[in-house]
Amino acid sequence: MSEELLKEAAGATADPRRSLQNLRAFLGGNPGRTEELLAHLRGIAVLFSASQFLANYSNADPDALFSAVSTADIPLSREDLQSELGSLFDEARMGAPGGGRPLNDLLMGIVRTFRLRRILKITLRDIMGKADLSDTFVDLSMLADVIIEKSLSEVRRFLSGQYGSPSDDGFAVIALGKLGAEELNFSSDVDLMFVYGDDAGETSGVSASGGTRRNRISNHEYYCKTGEALSRFLSMNTERGFAYRVDMRLRPEGQRGALALPLRGYETYYESWGRAWERAMLIRARPVAGEPAVGRDFMALIKPFVYRKYLDFSAIDEIRSLKTRIDATFKKGDIKRGYGGIREIEFFTQALQLIYGGREFLLRERNTLKTLHRLMQKSLIGQEDYAALSDNYRFLRTVEHRLQQLNDLQTHTLPAGPEETVILARKLGFPSGDMFTEEIEKRRTSVRRIYDSLFGEKGEPPSLSGTFFDEDLPDAELREILQTGGLKDPAKAARHIRAIRESMYSFQTLRGRRLLGEILPLFVDAALRSSDPDSVLNHLQSFAGLLSTQESYLEIFSRDRFLVDTLVYLFAQSPYLTKVLLPRPQYLELIGWQEDPKKSLRELMQEMSAAISAGHSISDAARILKQGEEIRLGLLFLRAKMGVRDIVRGLSKVADCILATALDQMKDEAGSLAVIGLGKLGGREITFGSDLDLVFVSAGDVTVAETRAAERLLRMLISYTKEGVAYRVDTRLRPEGSKGPLVSSVEAFRKYYASSAQSWELQALLRARPVAGDRNTGRFFLQMARDALAERGSLVLASDIRTMRERILRELSKESSGYDIKLGPGGIEELEFAVQFLQLKECGTAGCIMVQGFDHALKRLSKAGVLRSHDGRRLGDAYAFYRTIESLLRLREEGVLSRDERALEDIATFCGYDSSAAFVAALKRTRKTVVTICRRYLADS
């Protein structure tokens, strides 16, 4: 055959280059078939242009190609298909009388070859204009029906050889989706459910030696194995590919549910748990294989669930909640789920069927085009809308076929490149890609207009998660959509979303499932908008399981949807609080806090006492109070309902409460023991996850009982229980540090501070505060501290403070890892050291400045004239700025402020800055200001 003839034939197709390459390849692989090719050159050239997949197959099996092209005028017949596949199976069994797995593998190969040959013919009839769209739908669906029917017979034959026959031999395969509607695509999944008559009884088993029977299993187990084996038979990828991808996720409970259920199992499920999308899905249910009587019984069973006797306008509201499954598609070019796409036409049609189908029997139709016509007949849609929807449905489904025919891929996405768009346009009869693009845009706009006329809410913002909760969305497409959403690990995120969706099935009440169905997509939306969607989705998977345990948790978010964003923000910004919350669902109720967020020490002590009275141990009561308050205060802080000064005071009161209540429980043995708080606790400046700096003091000689009480208190605080650990405790600020006794007398402290204490210990003493235990001992200790500071404070030199700061900057600061706002230059410690030096320097002459907290010290120093008032204000502002950042970092379990852009953006937004650059500039100005002021006051006089 001449090259010119090939070029001429290929040039008349939509994709001349592909067609010519495939024609050449065919002749190269099959040189003896030239005359046959010439006889059918036009049709084969078009086929080779339209489908690379079928061109490759034709090259490998030219007999199949010429058989198909020579009979393209003859429609397929169900009887012929059944007879031919049945004969092929019979021949295979006769050739392999042993049966078993080898025969099973042989039959799978036969099915795949049988399907490929028929797909080749159906495609030729389609692209050559021998069959219209409806004929193609029917042919593709009929082929699937026959293959499923015959495959089921072979699977049953194989299983019966292993387990015998069940006592009630009634099993049916129900097709859903496009196969159920007889509108199957060229590369479509088949959505199936499996139903049987009765789960009572068991199989007969098979004969064993001695006349016994073995391998008896229950009917339910047998039918589940039947469904599993059929699915595997059809979908297993062999050297000849697969027959059909089988999707069984539409069954009750989805992937969690049993593969097969008895009729009464379906009846119970749909009566108790059935949802709107399941009603819409079952409109297209159709028995395709198995026992006809069981199939008929199933259809009768679902009828009252799908079609209500009254006019069911609630279907509009129910299906409106499914609208996000369409609007949120990330791909603009998705003609199935995108705006104005195939799914919108189907949803529009099914919604009207659900509303009126209970009274109008004519509307109980599976096929979309037929249903649209019947809706017009019943005057439920106008003739203009009918014409637009039916014409656009045919157009979009034809586009879908052309997309899928190319490589046998389940795709619904228009090509992005101009060359591919032009080729697709030519396949559909358009002279240019621009004309095709303009036409499809006009059609999709028309569909959306009609769709919105029923569902309304045109301005409703699309939900990101709607697509992800779509029962039909394949995992591959889910991952592809997530790939565009800024996730680091889309595959892992897809697994999380699947698990989140599955958690909706676990609720035991219909109302709970409805609430979960409303709330979980909101959480996923918020997660994908968050600064760290990967981490949030990970936490949300656990949280979804927690939500599904009690309706009261759902009520919290149902009342206030803004709390969804708050909790997602917590997941994104605070691993610390997330770890506290997730294992303890009772704390969810703290999210709906009272209007007055502040609690007094008395209120906290009453709560802890109530917990102890309710049967909790002191240890658990302490942990419950601390964790609950950290969550409550943390959420108030994250929502900017409470500033950092109130936060640290609130957390300090919690520690005071726990220490006081615990020691009060030991008062019989504690004697004159008092607990002194130092560091952040002493200054009432505790933040999230802070250690407690404690020393224990006795009024007189220390008794064994007092030491035991102190040891018990420490164990209570630091021991791990089922509620976690209360606090990490540091007692090294006692005389002689960790080498000294745990409890010392007031007099021992006096002697130590008078003669042995170093400068840094005097600094620490400035923040000493009695927090629990004997009040008189606490007062004695506080007076001792004032005397010691008045006597020795002025001896501390500015050079001592500078030396300590320089050593810390050199050895401990983590400035190389980011902005170390605590130990770095101009940070929190620089502020504290300068203020503490001024307190020590002047406390001998101005006793009023001996106060524990930083803010109070600033005010007293300014009032006493030791600190210039404007310097005091600037240092106070810097301290509040740093402590805000520090608290947020603690919630994020970070010690240093990262220079990473995303981390800086998060902090900047929280602190009220327009950009990370503005925030960093403010941070640098603050550090410079602190360094300048502190160095001035720490200069040698």
mmCIF file of C-alpha atoms in Angstrom, residues 599 602-612 625 629:
data_model
loop_
_atom_site.group_PDB
_atom_site.id
_atom_site.type_symbol
_atom_site.label_atom_id
_atom_site.label_comp_id
_atom_site.label_asym_id
_atom_site.label_seq_id
_atom_site.Cartn_x
_atom_site.Cartn_y
_atom_site.Cartn_z
ATOM 1 C CA LYS A 599 -11.665 32.321 87.127
ATOM 2 C CA ARG A 602 -11.420 30.109 94.906
ATOM 3 C CA GLU A 603 -13.401 28.906 91.871
ATOM 4 C CA LEU A 604 -10.494 26.754 90.762
ATOM 5 C CA MET A 605 -10.095 25.236 94.217
ATOM 6 C CA GLN A 606 -13.815 24.477 94.343
ATOM 7 C CA GLU A 607 -13.555 22.672 90.969
ATOM 8 C CA MET A 608 -10.628 20.573 92.126
ATOM 9 C CA SER A 609 -12.319 19.746 95.428
ATOM 10 C CA ALA A 610 -15.448 18.709 93.519
ATOM 11 C CA ALA A 611 -13.375 16.385 91.343
ATOM 12 C CA ILE A 612 -11.845 14.776 94.429
ATOM 13 C CA LEU A 625 -7.925 20.732 86.194
ATOM 14 C CA GLU A 629 -7.719 25.084 81.988
#
